[in-house]
Short mmCIF file of C-alpha atoms (C1' of nucleotides) in Angstrom, two decimals:
data_model
loop_
_atom_site.label_atom_id
_atom_site.label_comp_id
_atom_site.label_asym_id
_atom_site.label_seq_id
_atom_site.Cartn_x
_atom_site.Cartn_y
_atom_site.Cartn_z
CA MET A 1 -19.61 -68.75 -118.12
CA ASN A 2 -16.71 -67.01 -119.69
CA LEU A 3 -13.10 -67.19 -118.62
CA ASN A 4 -11.16 -63.97 -118.72
CA ILE A 5 -7.42 -64.11 -118.51
CA PHE A 6 -4.71 -61.50 -118.64
CA ASN A 7 -2.68 -62.03 -121.77
CA THR A 8 0.91 -60.85 -121.54
CA LEU A 9 0.94 -60.53 -125.30
CA SER A 10 -1.76 -57.85 -125.40
CA LYS A 11 -1.30 -56.74 -121.79
CA LYS A 12 -5.06 -56.87 -121.51
CA LEU A 13 -7.72 -58.96 -119.89
CA GLU A 14 -9.06 -61.13 -122.69
CA SER A 15 -11.98 -63.45 -123.02
CA PHE A 16 -10.69 -66.98 -123.49
CA LYS A 17 -11.77 -68.60 -126.73
CA PRO A 18 -10.16 -71.95 -127.53
CA LEU A 19 -8.67 -72.49 -130.96
CA GLY A 20 -10.14 -75.95 -131.44
CA ASP A 21 -11.95 -78.81 -129.77
CA THR A 22 -9.00 -79.61 -127.56
CA VAL A 23 -7.70 -76.90 -125.28
CA LYS A 24 -3.91 -77.08 -125.34
CA VAL A 25 -1.91 -75.79 -122.41
CA TYR A 26 1.83 -75.82 -121.90
CA GLY A 27 3.69 -74.84 -118.76
CA CYS A 28 7.43 -74.45 -118.38
CA GLY A 29 8.47 -77.02 -115.82
CA PRO A 30 11.53 -77.21 -113.61
CA THR A 31 15.16 -77.73 -114.42
CA VAL A 32 15.90 -80.65 -112.15
CA TYR A 33 19.23 -79.90 -110.52
CA ASN A 34 18.17 -79.07 -106.98
CA HIS A 35 15.39 -79.23 -104.43
CA PRO A 36 12.42 -77.19 -105.63
CA HIS A 37 11.75 -73.96 -103.75
CA ILE A 38 8.43 -72.22 -103.22
CA GLY A 39 9.06 -70.08 -106.29
CA ASN A 40 9.02 -73.24 -108.38
CA ALA A 41 5.72 -74.20 -106.84
CA ARG A 42 3.83 -71.07 -107.80
CA PRO A 43 3.54 -71.58 -111.56
CA ALA A 44 2.66 -75.23 -110.92
CA VAL A 45 -0.14 -74.24 -108.55
CA VAL A 46 -1.39 -71.53 -110.90
CA GLY A 47 -1.37 -73.96 -113.82
CA ASP A 48 -3.17 -76.52 -111.72
CA ILE A 49 -5.99 -74.13 -110.87
CA LEU A 50 -6.25 -72.94 -114.46
CA VAL A 51 -6.53 -76.51 -115.73
CA ARG A 52 -9.13 -77.40 -113.10
CA ILE A 53 -11.23 -74.50 -114.38
CA LEU A 54 -10.67 -75.35 -118.02
CA ARG A 55 -11.75 -78.93 -117.43
CA ASN A 56 -15.01 -77.66 -116.04
CA LEU A 57 -15.59 -75.43 -119.04
CA PHE A 58 -14.35 -77.61 -121.88
CA LYS A 59 -14.64 -81.26 -122.75
CA LYS A 60 -11.07 -81.89 -123.68
CA VAL A 61 -7.98 -80.27 -122.20
CA VAL A 62 -4.40 -81.40 -122.66
CA TYR A 63 -1.89 -80.02 -120.23
CA VAL A 64 1.81 -80.53 -120.86
CA ARG A 65 4.47 -79.54 -118.36
CA ASN A 66 8.02 -80.42 -119.21
CA ILE A 67 10.98 -81.52 -117.15
CA THR A 68 14.24 -79.96 -118.25
CA ASP A 69 16.72 -82.73 -117.57
CA ILE A 70 19.65 -81.48 -119.59
CA ASP A 71 21.27 -78.23 -118.57
CA ASP A 72 24.69 -76.99 -117.57
CA LYS A 73 23.53 -76.65 -113.97
CA ILE A 74 22.73 -80.35 -113.98
CA ASN A 75 26.10 -81.10 -115.54
CA LYS A 76 27.84 -79.14 -112.84
CA LYS A 77 25.98 -80.91 -110.06
CA ALA A 78 26.67 -84.32 -111.59
CA LYS A 79 30.36 -83.53 -111.75
CA GLU A 80 30.41 -82.34 -108.16
CA GLU A 81 28.77 -85.51 -106.96
CA ASN A 82 30.67 -87.69 -109.41
CA VAL A 83 27.55 -89.29 -110.87
CA THR A 84 25.85 -89.22 -114.25
CA ILE A 85 23.36 -86.50 -115.10
CA GLU A 86 20.61 -89.12 -115.19
CA VAL A 87 21.13 -89.78 -111.50
CA ILE A 88 20.82 -86.10 -110.67
CA ALA A 89 17.87 -85.51 -112.99
CA LEU A 90 15.96 -88.54 -111.79
CA LYS A 91 16.52 -87.75 -108.15
CA TYR A 92 15.26 -84.19 -108.40
CA THR A 93 12.44 -85.07 -110.78
CA LYS A 94 11.11 -87.45 -108.16
CA ILE A 95 11.41 -84.87 -105.41
CA TYR A 96 9.67 -82.28 -107.57
CA GLN A 97 6.81 -84.65 -108.37
CA GLU A 98 6.48 -85.65 -104.75
CA ASN A 99 6.49 -82.02 -103.61
CA MET A 100 3.83 -81.12 -106.14
CA ARG A 101 1.67 -84.03 -105.04
CA THR A 102 1.94 -82.80 -101.47
CA LEU A 103 0.72 -79.39 -102.61
CA ASN A 104 -2.27 -81.09 -104.27
CA VAL A 105 -1.03 -80.17 -107.72
CA LEU A 106 -2.49 -82.72 -110.09
CA PRO A 107 0.01 -84.24 -112.51
CA PRO A 108 -0.08 -82.86 -116.05
CA ASP A 109 -1.39 -85.09 -118.82
CA ILE A 110 2.05 -85.33 -120.34
CA GLU A 111 5.35 -84.64 -118.60
CA PRO A 112 8.02 -84.93 -121.28
CA THR A 113 11.75 -84.69 -120.70
CA VAL A 114 14.25 -83.04 -122.99
CA THR A 115 16.52 -86.09 -123.20
CA GLN A 116 13.64 -88.09 -124.65
CA ASN A 117 13.14 -85.43 -127.28
CA ILE A 118 16.60 -84.71 -128.62
CA HIS A 119 15.47 -85.96 -132.03
CA SER A 120 12.72 -83.33 -132.21
CA VAL A 121 15.18 -80.67 -131.05
CA ILE A 122 17.53 -81.64 -133.87
CA LYS A 123 14.63 -81.67 -136.31
CA MET A 124 13.56 -78.14 -135.42
CA ILE A 125 17.10 -76.80 -135.56
CA SER A 126 17.48 -78.35 -139.01
CA THR A 127 14.31 -76.62 -140.14
CA LEU A 128 15.58 -73.29 -138.81
CA LEU A 129 18.88 -73.78 -140.64
CA GLU A 130 17.05 -74.58 -143.87
CA LYS A 131 14.94 -71.49 -143.55
CA LYS A 132 18.05 -69.38 -142.88
CA ASN A 133 16.85 -68.33 -139.45
CA ALA A 134 19.85 -70.06 -137.95
CA TYR A 135 23.52 -70.39 -138.81
CA GLU A 136 26.58 -72.32 -137.76
CA ALA A 137 29.57 -70.61 -136.15
CA GLU A 138 32.45 -72.27 -134.38
CA ASN A 139 30.53 -75.51 -133.88
CA HIS A 140 27.56 -73.66 -132.43
CA ILE A 141 24.20 -73.32 -134.09
CA LEU A 142 22.75 -69.90 -133.40
CA PHE A 143 19.36 -68.39 -133.99
CA HIS A 144 19.65 -65.15 -135.91
CA VAL A 145 17.36 -62.71 -134.15
CA PRO A 146 17.17 -60.06 -136.93
CA SER A 147 15.64 -62.76 -139.14
CA PHE A 148 12.48 -62.57 -137.05
CA LYS A 149 10.94 -59.16 -137.35
CA ASN A 150 8.45 -59.46 -134.49
CA TYR A 151 11.17 -60.12 -131.95
CA GLY A 152 10.31 -58.29 -128.71
CA ASP A 153 6.52 -58.39 -129.10
CA LEU A 154 5.94 -60.34 -125.91
CA SER A 155 8.29 -58.44 -123.65
CA LYS A 156 7.58 -55.09 -125.36
CA ARG A 157 11.23 -54.37 -125.83
CA LYS A 158 13.00 -52.87 -128.74
CA LYS A 159 16.13 -54.52 -129.91
CA ASP A 160 18.48 -51.55 -129.73
CA GLU A 161 17.26 -50.64 -126.25
CA MET A 162 18.21 -54.10 -125.06
CA ILE A 163 21.68 -53.98 -126.50
CA GLU A 164 22.33 -50.66 -124.82
CA GLY A 165 21.76 -52.14 -121.40
CA ALA A 166 23.44 -55.43 -122.05
CA ARG A 167 25.69 -56.38 -119.19
CA VAL A 168 27.34 -59.36 -120.73
CA GLU A 169 30.08 -59.59 -123.26
CA VAL A 170 28.88 -60.81 -126.57
CA ALA A 171 30.48 -63.95 -127.99
CA PRO A 172 32.62 -62.88 -130.96
CA TYR A 173 31.16 -65.45 -133.34
CA LYS A 174 27.63 -64.03 -133.07
CA LYS A 175 26.43 -62.19 -136.15
CA ASP A 176 24.17 -60.13 -133.97
CA PRO A 177 24.55 -59.51 -130.23
CA MET A 178 21.01 -60.79 -129.61
CA ASP A 179 21.55 -64.13 -131.33
CA PHE A 180 21.17 -67.10 -129.04
CA VAL A 181 22.40 -70.67 -129.01
CA LEU A 182 20.29 -73.54 -130.33
CA TRP A 183 22.97 -76.22 -130.20
CA LYS A 184 26.35 -76.20 -128.54
CA PRO A 185 29.28 -78.57 -128.80
CA SER A 186 30.08 -80.94 -125.95
CA LYS A 187 33.60 -81.79 -124.85
CA GLU A 188 34.68 -85.37 -124.31
CA ASP A 189 33.72 -85.37 -120.65
CA GLN A 190 30.43 -83.57 -121.21
CA VAL A 191 27.14 -85.20 -121.97
CA GLY A 192 26.24 -84.99 -125.65
CA TRP A 193 24.29 -86.41 -128.56
CA GLU A 194 25.31 -86.99 -132.14
CA SER A 195 23.88 -84.45 -134.54
CA PRO A 196 24.49 -83.22 -138.10
CA TRP A 197 26.70 -80.57 -136.46
CA GLY A 198 28.76 -82.91 -134.36
CA ARG A 199 28.40 -84.17 -130.83
CA GLY A 200 26.66 -81.61 -128.69
CA ARG A 201 23.64 -80.62 -126.61
CA PRO A 202 20.66 -78.28 -126.93
CA GLY A 203 20.75 -74.63 -125.91
CA TRP A 204 18.29 -73.32 -123.39
CA HIS A 205 15.18 -72.30 -125.33
CA ILE A 206 14.81 -74.80 -128.12
CA GLU A 207 13.57 -77.66 -125.94
CA CYS A 208 10.26 -75.99 -125.12
CA SER A 209 9.56 -75.04 -128.72
CA SER A 210 10.23 -78.55 -129.97
CA MET A 211 8.32 -80.31 -127.19
CA ILE A 212 5.30 -78.11 -127.80
CA GLU A 213 5.48 -79.00 -131.46
CA THR A 214 5.78 -82.70 -130.68
CA TYR A 215 3.07 -83.01 -128.07
CA LEU A 216 0.62 -80.22 -128.86
CA GLY A 217 1.26 -78.98 -132.37
CA GLU A 218 2.26 -75.72 -133.95
CA THR A 219 -0.09 -73.37 -132.12
CA ILE A 220 -1.41 -73.86 -128.59
CA ASP A 221 -4.03 -72.05 -126.54
CA ILE A 222 -2.20 -71.07 -123.38
CA HIS A 223 1.45 -70.94 -122.43
CA LEU A 224 2.35 -70.52 -118.76
CA GLY A 225 5.40 -69.53 -116.83
CA GLY A 226 7.02 -67.28 -114.27
CA ASN A 227 7.40 -63.59 -114.88
CA ASP A 228 11.12 -63.85 -115.44
CA LEU A 229 10.65 -66.16 -118.39
CA ILE A 230 8.99 -63.48 -120.51
CA PHE A 231 12.43 -62.40 -121.54
CA PRO A 232 14.43 -63.98 -122.94
CA HIS A 233 13.01 -67.50 -122.71
CA HIS A 234 9.50 -67.04 -124.06
CA GLU A 235 10.56 -64.37 -126.51
CA ASN A 236 13.04 -66.83 -127.95
CA GLU A 237 10.53 -69.65 -128.00
CA ILE A 238 8.22 -67.46 -130.02
CA ALA A 239 10.98 -66.57 -132.44
CA GLN A 240 11.99 -70.19 -133.01
CA SER A 241 8.48 -71.57 -133.37
CA ASN A 242 7.23 -68.77 -135.56
CA CYS A 243 10.12 -69.16 -137.96
CA ALA A 244 9.93 -72.96 -138.00
CA HIS A 245 6.18 -72.86 -138.63
CA ASN A 246 5.94 -70.24 -141.36
CA GLY A 247 4.81 -67.46 -139.07
CA LYS A 248 2.14 -69.38 -137.19
CA PRO A 249 1.89 -68.08 -133.64
CA LEU A 250 3.17 -70.32 -130.85
CA SER A 251 0.43 -69.54 -128.36
CA LYS A 252 -2.73 -67.47 -128.36
CA TYR A 253 -2.57 -66.57 -124.68
CA TRP A 254 0.43 -66.10 -122.40
CA LEU A 255 0.06 -66.24 -118.64
CA HIS A 256 2.82 -65.16 -116.28
CA ASN A 257 2.82 -65.37 -112.54
CA GLY A 258 4.44 -62.86 -110.20
CA PHE A 259 7.40 -63.67 -108.04
CA ILE A 260 7.59 -64.87 -104.51
CA SER A 261 9.94 -62.78 -102.45
CA MET A 262 11.47 -62.90 -99.01
CA ASP A 263 11.43 -59.69 -97.04
CA LYS A 264 10.52 -57.87 -100.22
CA GLU A 265 13.63 -59.19 -101.86
CA LYS A 266 13.76 -61.73 -104.65
CA MET A 267 14.84 -65.17 -103.61
CA SER A 268 18.31 -65.85 -104.86
CA LYS A 269 21.14 -68.11 -104.03
CA SER A 270 23.63 -65.32 -103.57
CA VAL A 271 21.46 -63.68 -100.92
CA GLY A 272 20.84 -67.09 -99.41
CA ASN A 273 17.12 -66.59 -98.94
CA ILE A 274 15.86 -69.58 -100.88
CA ILE A 275 13.01 -71.38 -99.18
CA LEU A 276 12.79 -75.04 -100.11
CA ILE A 277 9.43 -76.73 -100.20
CA ASN A 278 10.82 -79.66 -98.25
CA ASP A 279 11.87 -77.35 -95.44
CA ILE A 280 8.43 -75.80 -95.13
CA LEU A 281 6.86 -79.24 -95.14
CA LYS A 282 8.79 -80.06 -91.99
CA LYS A 283 6.50 -77.66 -90.16
CA TYR A 284 3.39 -77.17 -92.27
CA THR A 285 1.21 -79.34 -94.47
CA GLY A 286 1.32 -79.02 -98.24
CA GLU A 287 -2.24 -77.83 -98.15
CA THR A 288 -1.23 -74.97 -95.87
CA VAL A 289 1.48 -73.96 -98.31
CA ARG A 290 -1.01 -74.10 -101.14
CA LEU A 291 -3.59 -71.96 -99.37
CA ALA A 292 -0.93 -69.41 -98.41
CA MET A 293 0.01 -69.24 -102.06
CA LEU A 294 -3.58 -68.74 -103.16
CA SER A 295 -4.11 -65.90 -100.72
CA ALA A 296 -2.63 -63.49 -103.26
CA HIS A 297 -3.58 -63.08 -106.89
CA TYR A 298 -1.21 -65.01 -109.13
CA LYS A 299 0.03 -61.94 -110.97
CA GLN A 300 0.89 -60.07 -107.80
CA PRO A 301 4.19 -60.47 -106.03
CA LEU A 302 3.85 -62.54 -102.90
CA ASN A 303 6.02 -61.85 -99.91
CA TRP A 304 6.65 -65.15 -98.19
CA ASN A 305 6.96 -65.38 -94.44
CA GLU A 306 5.81 -67.43 -91.50
CA LYS A 307 2.82 -65.17 -90.86
CA ILE A 308 1.02 -66.14 -94.03
CA LEU A 309 1.55 -69.80 -93.19
CA ILE A 310 0.17 -69.35 -89.70
CA GLN A 311 -2.83 -67.59 -91.14
CA ALA A 312 -3.41 -70.25 -93.80
CA ASN A 313 -3.13 -72.95 -91.19
CA LYS A 314 -5.71 -71.24 -89.02
CA ASN A 315 -8.04 -70.87 -91.98
CA LEU A 316 -7.76 -74.56 -92.77
CA GLU A 317 -8.29 -75.42 -89.14
CA ASN A 318 -11.56 -73.49 -89.21
CA LEU A 319 -12.67 -74.92 -92.53
CA TYR A 320 -11.97 -78.51 -91.51
CA ASP A 321 -14.03 -77.89 -88.41
CA ILE A 322 -16.99 -77.40 -90.71
CA ILE A 323 -16.10 -80.14 -93.20
CA GLY A 324 -15.76 -82.71 -90.42
CA ASP A 325 -15.45 -86.39 -91.26
CA ASP A 326 -18.47 -86.82 -93.47
CA LYS A 327 -17.38 -88.29 -96.77
CA ASN A 328 -20.77 -88.48 -98.43
CA TYR A 329 -20.79 -85.26 -100.33
CA LYS A 330 -23.29 -84.69 -103.04
CA PHE A 331 -21.77 -83.63 -106.29
CA VAL A 332 -22.98 -80.11 -106.95
CA PRO A 333 -21.81 -77.50 -109.43
CA PRO A 334 -19.52 -74.84 -107.97
CA PRO A 335 -21.33 -71.90 -106.42
CA LYS A 336 -21.80 -69.17 -108.94
CA LYS A 337 -20.19 -66.25 -107.15
CA PHE A 338 -17.24 -68.41 -106.24
CA PHE A 339 -16.70 -69.69 -109.75
CA ASN A 340 -17.13 -66.25 -111.25
CA ALA A 341 -14.25 -65.04 -109.12
CA LEU A 342 -12.05 -67.73 -110.60
CA LEU A 343 -13.26 -66.95 -114.09
CA ASN A 344 -12.09 -63.41 -113.53
CA ASP A 345 -8.41 -64.05 -114.22
CA LEU A 346 -8.17 -66.68 -111.48
CA ASN A 347 -8.95 -64.27 -108.70
CA THR A 348 -8.25 -66.66 -105.86
CA PRO A 349 -8.44 -64.09 -103.03
CA GLU A 350 -11.92 -63.17 -104.20
CA ALA A 351 -12.80 -66.85 -104.54
CA LEU A 352 -11.54 -67.48 -101.02
CA LYS A 353 -13.79 -64.73 -99.76
CA GLU A 354 -16.74 -66.57 -101.27
CA LEU A 355 -15.47 -69.80 -99.78
CA TYR A 356 -15.42 -68.25 -96.32
CA GLU A 357 -18.90 -66.89 -96.87
CA LEU A 358 -20.06 -70.39 -97.81
CA SER A 359 -18.46 -71.80 -94.71
CA LYS A 360 -20.68 -69.64 -92.53
CA ASP A 361 -23.69 -71.68 -93.56
CA LYS A 362 -23.12 -75.04 -91.94
CA ASN A 363 -25.86 -76.71 -93.97
CA ASN A 364 -24.05 -75.95 -97.15
CA LYS A 365 -21.20 -78.41 -96.98
CA ASP A 366 -21.78 -79.79 -100.47
CA GLN A 367 -21.25 -76.40 -102.03
CA LEU A 368 -18.29 -75.65 -99.81
CA LYS A 369 -16.67 -78.92 -100.78
CA SER A 370 -17.39 -78.37 -104.45
CA ALA A 371 -15.80 -74.93 -104.34
CA ALA A 372 -12.78 -76.20 -102.41
CA ASN A 373 -12.14 -78.82 -105.08
CA TYR A 374 -11.40 -76.10 -107.59
CA LEU A 375 -8.83 -74.58 -105.29
CA GLY A 376 -7.38 -77.99 -104.52
CA ILE A 377 -7.93 -77.67 -100.80
CA LEU A 378 -10.03 -79.52 -98.19
CA GLN A 379 -9.40 -82.84 -99.88
CA LEU A 380 -9.17 -84.72 -96.60
CA THR A 381 -11.48 -85.41 -93.71
CA GLN A 382 -10.92 -83.47 -90.53
CA THR A 383 -9.46 -86.54 -88.85
CA GLU A 384 -7.03 -87.10 -91.70
CA TRP A 385 -6.03 -83.45 -91.56
CA ILE A 386 -5.35 -83.69 -87.84
CA GLU A 387 -3.45 -86.95 -88.31
CA GLN A 388 -1.29 -85.28 -90.91
CA LYS A 389 -0.42 -82.50 -88.53
CA LYS A 390 0.33 -84.91 -85.72
CA LYS A 391 2.71 -86.72 -88.01
CA ILE A 392 4.54 -83.52 -88.88
CA LYS A 393 4.86 -82.57 -85.24
CA ASN A 394 5.97 -86.08 -84.35
CA LEU A 395 4.02 -86.04 -81.12
CA ASP A 396 3.99 -88.65 -78.43
CA GLU A 397 0.27 -89.23 -78.20
CA LYS A 398 0.43 -91.64 -75.33
CA LYS A 399 2.23 -89.09 -73.22
CA ILE A 400 -0.32 -86.45 -74.11
CA ASP A 401 -3.24 -88.73 -73.24
CA LYS A 402 -1.60 -89.55 -69.93
CA LEU A 403 -1.16 -85.86 -69.09
CA ILE A 404 -4.76 -85.17 -70.03
CA SER A 405 -6.09 -87.91 -67.80
CA ASP A 406 -3.87 -86.65 -64.97
CA ARG A 407 -5.33 -83.23 -65.50
CA ASP A 408 -8.89 -84.55 -65.54
CA LYS A 409 -8.27 -86.27 -62.26
CA ALA A 410 -6.92 -83.07 -60.76
CA ARG A 411 -9.91 -81.13 -62.07
CA LYS A 412 -12.35 -83.57 -60.52
CA GLU A 413 -10.59 -83.09 -57.22
CA LYS A 414 -10.78 -79.32 -57.78
CA LYS A 415 -7.00 -79.06 -57.79
CA PHE A 416 -7.12 -76.40 -60.42
CA ASP A 417 -3.57 -75.16 -59.91
CA GLU A 418 -2.27 -78.60 -60.77
CA ALA A 419 -4.62 -78.92 -63.74
CA ASP A 420 -3.58 -75.55 -65.14
CA LYS A 421 0.06 -76.45 -64.75
CA ILE A 422 -0.39 -79.46 -67.01
CA ARG A 423 -2.30 -77.44 -69.54
CA ASN A 424 0.43 -74.83 -69.67
CA GLU A 425 3.07 -77.48 -70.13
CA LEU A 426 1.21 -78.87 -73.12
CA ALA A 427 0.71 -75.39 -74.51
CA ILE A 428 4.47 -74.96 -74.69
CA ASP A 429 4.51 -77.87 -77.15
CA GLY A 430 1.75 -76.21 -79.16
CA ILE A 431 -1.02 -78.39 -77.82
CA ILE A 432 -4.26 -76.66 -76.98
CA LEU A 433 -6.84 -78.36 -74.80
CA GLU A 434 -10.55 -78.02 -75.23
CA ASP A 435 -12.81 -79.14 -72.39
CA SER A 436 -16.30 -80.16 -73.32
CA PRO A 437 -19.14 -82.10 -71.69
CA THR A 438 -18.02 -85.20 -73.57
CA GLY A 439 -14.42 -84.95 -72.39
CA THR A 440 -11.20 -83.16 -73.15
CA LYS A 441 -9.98 -82.89 -76.71
CA TRP A 442 -6.66 -81.58 -77.86
CA ARG A 443 -5.44 -80.01 -81.00
CA ILE A 444 -2.28 -78.55 -82.44
CA SER A 445 -2.04 -74.79 -82.39
CA ASN A 446 -0.24 -74.36 -85.71
"C1'" G B 1 20.21 -46.06 -119.11
"C1'" G B 2 15.67 -48.79 -121.27
"C1'" C B 3 11.17 -51.62 -120.20
"C1'" C B 4 7.50 -53.39 -116.68
"C1'" C B 5 4.66 -53.79 -111.98
"C1'" G B 6 3.18 -52.06 -107.33
"C1'" G B 7 2.22 -48.52 -102.86
"C1'" U B 8 -5.07 -50.19 -99.35
"C1'" G B 9 -6.81 -50.49 -91.93
"C1'" G B 10 -1.92 -54.06 -86.79
"C1'" C B 11 -0.79 -58.00 -90.73
"C1'" A B 12 -2.27 -60.67 -95.36
"C1'" G B 13 -5.09 -59.16 -99.45
"C1'" A B 14 -9.45 -58.17 -103.14
"C1'" G B 15 -12.35 -54.46 -105.17
"C1'" U B 16 -14.93 -50.02 -106.52
"C1'" G B 17 -16.17 -43.12 -109.55
"C1'" G B 18 -20.76 -41.89 -104.53
"C1'" U B 19 -23.07 -47.95 -100.52
"C1'" U B 20 -19.62 -53.72 -95.32
"C1'" A B 21 -14.48 -56.90 -99.15
"C1'" U B 22 -12.76 -61.12 -96.83
"C1'" G B 23 -9.33 -63.59 -93.65
"C1'" C B 24 -5.82 -63.47 -89.49
"C1'" A B 25 -4.71 -60.74 -85.21
"C1'" G B 26 -6.99 -57.26 -81.47
"C1'" A B 27 -11.06 -55.28 -78.15
"C1'" G B 28 -15.89 -56.03 -75.47
"C1'" G B 29 -19.83 -59.56 -74.17
"C1'" A B 30 -22.11 -64.63 -73.63
"C1'" C B 31 -20.16 -69.39 -72.16
"C1'" U B 32 -16.24 -71.74 -68.79
"C1'" G B 33 -13.47 -73.51 -62.20
"C1'" C B 34 -10.03 -70.72 -65.34
"C1'" A B 35 -9.11 -71.41 -70.34
"C1'" A B 36 -9.82 -73.06 -75.34
"C1'" A B 37 -13.43 -73.47 -78.99
"C1'" U B 38 -17.95 -71.38 -80.46
"C1'" C B 39 -21.57 -67.46 -80.89
"C1'" C B 40 -22.70 -62.09 -80.68
"C1'" U B 41 -20.75 -57.10 -80.97
"C1'" U B 42 -16.74 -54.04 -82.59
"C1'" G B 43 -12.77 -51.74 -86.60
"C1'" U B 44 -14.31 -46.52 -91.27
"C1'" A B 45 -7.83 -47.86 -94.61
"C1'" C B 46 -6.70 -46.73 -99.58
"C1'" A B 47 1.74 -43.04 -100.53
"C1'" U B 48 1.95 -37.77 -102.00
"C1'" C B 49 0.83 -33.35 -104.93
"C1'" G B 50 -2.06 -31.42 -108.78
"C1'" G B 51 -6.06 -32.16 -112.64
"C1'" U B 52 -10.93 -34.06 -114.52
"C1'" U B 53 -15.76 -34.52 -111.85
"C1'" C B 54 -21.50 -32.54 -108.37
"C1'" G B 55 -18.28 -36.31 -106.10
"C1'" A B 56 -11.91 -40.06 -106.53
"C1'" U B 57 -8.95 -44.80 -102.77
"C1'" U B 58 -10.91 -45.87 -107.77
"C1'" C B 59 -9.74 -41.94 -114.03
"C1'" C B 60 -5.38 -38.57 -115.92
"C1'" G B 61 -0.50 -36.24 -115.00
"C1'" G B 62 3.78 -35.12 -111.82
"C1'" U B 63 6.57 -36.49 -107.32
"C1'" C B 64 8.35 -39.84 -103.68
"C1'" C B 65 9.05 -44.89 -102.21
"C1'" G B 66 9.37 -50.26 -103.13
"C1'" G B 67 9.96 -54.53 -106.40
"C1'" G B 68 11.09 -57.06 -111.06
"C1'" C B 69 13.29 -57.75 -116.09
"C1'" C B 70 17.27 -56.30 -119.61
"C1'" U B 71 22.67 -62.21 -117.51
"C1'" C B 72 21.26 -68.21 -115.23
"C1'" C B 73 16.57 -67.82 -112.72
"C1'" A B 74 9.75 -69.85 -111.54
#
RNA sequence: GGCCCGGUGGCAGAGUGGUUAUGCAGAGGACUGCAAAUCCUUGUACAUCGGUUCGAUUCCGGUCCGGGCCUCCA
């Protein structure tokens, strides 16, 4: 039983060996200024699966996923709505947590916020100033990139190559164009905290470094995040933490998930192709969204569209048919082939294949259920699953039952034209009828 | 311009130097008043051009195409 994961740092598949008795995992969480979209969900789902596996393999796992509740995007939103940033942050934190719960993402062990950790941010910046890795310029504290010689190791970029392609004007007070802000001054009307450098707020990258230090220590086992965070966010985290901790590495393994796109194009606000989780949940269950997400390997790009949701829904429909309403499952270890697929860099498509194979043997429900637990699917009974779908569709069950009994009457009288008419009417609303010796059942098509 | 990642059957999507991925959809059959569901049967795909090889979808190189990062971004 050996977990292999692709490490961005080495760009190789590596065998996972924990540093100590406690496996420490950190995932970059959301900036809470808006409704989460499916892109936000992917790293959370990937992290969730990884942690489920780690908990099977190791006795103690601590998983930290932060909430970034101070950011200029939050400030902007608060100003627009004429409320404090706490109101905005709290609102969207709750929505995020609720969305994740719907997707069967288990909560992390610790979910720290930046505003609760300003003191540790200030502490780390002070350390970086002492060690001459940072400097003050026009009320800003900046990290001096040339002071860290391994800068670019994660993203495999060379410094001069980056500057060549830079598309943004460099602030004149920077000693080096690559230098980035650790602390910035706040104006009267902006949120801020007192610090040795005046009233201000943290820059973008320092919060993760300092929260990792606070909650997990100097070096962790695995750091997670979306592909886009490799540069500059994670590169900068590494620089800060390394320098603050006398060259100790921040994380042994780095995992990055691929992007979700729409029509082969990245989701972005300017294109207007952002898909919010809440909007999908108006039509599909969270479990359906989760399965659709797991249908591709986490490192691969995933093109999001209705087809993959329809397919995932159908798959769940079939699987719940086998699971049924029996709640008395025996606890069994996960099937070997299935688990091996997950151990191979979380190969969920391969694992799903094994799951479908297991589902063919109807006397094997215990194993099927055990496997599904690792993927975070099939957590309900079939009845609960159907109830959930009925709720989403907001169906008038009494009306449906009435139509079905009308149809049964017509069938008994051999008025098949009339019976078929009723069935077709129901089909328009997505209701499929199934006649059986014990009566007529109905289900929702998607 | 620099750096990355891809191109697999109708669709989604793994994997492999020579043997069925899997799922969804489709087709045929059984069943049914007709359907649905279910069961059975069915599908020979790996961008392109070279190279290595007894043999390449799989390895190497070129080409074309697509996507991402280099700026806030999951």
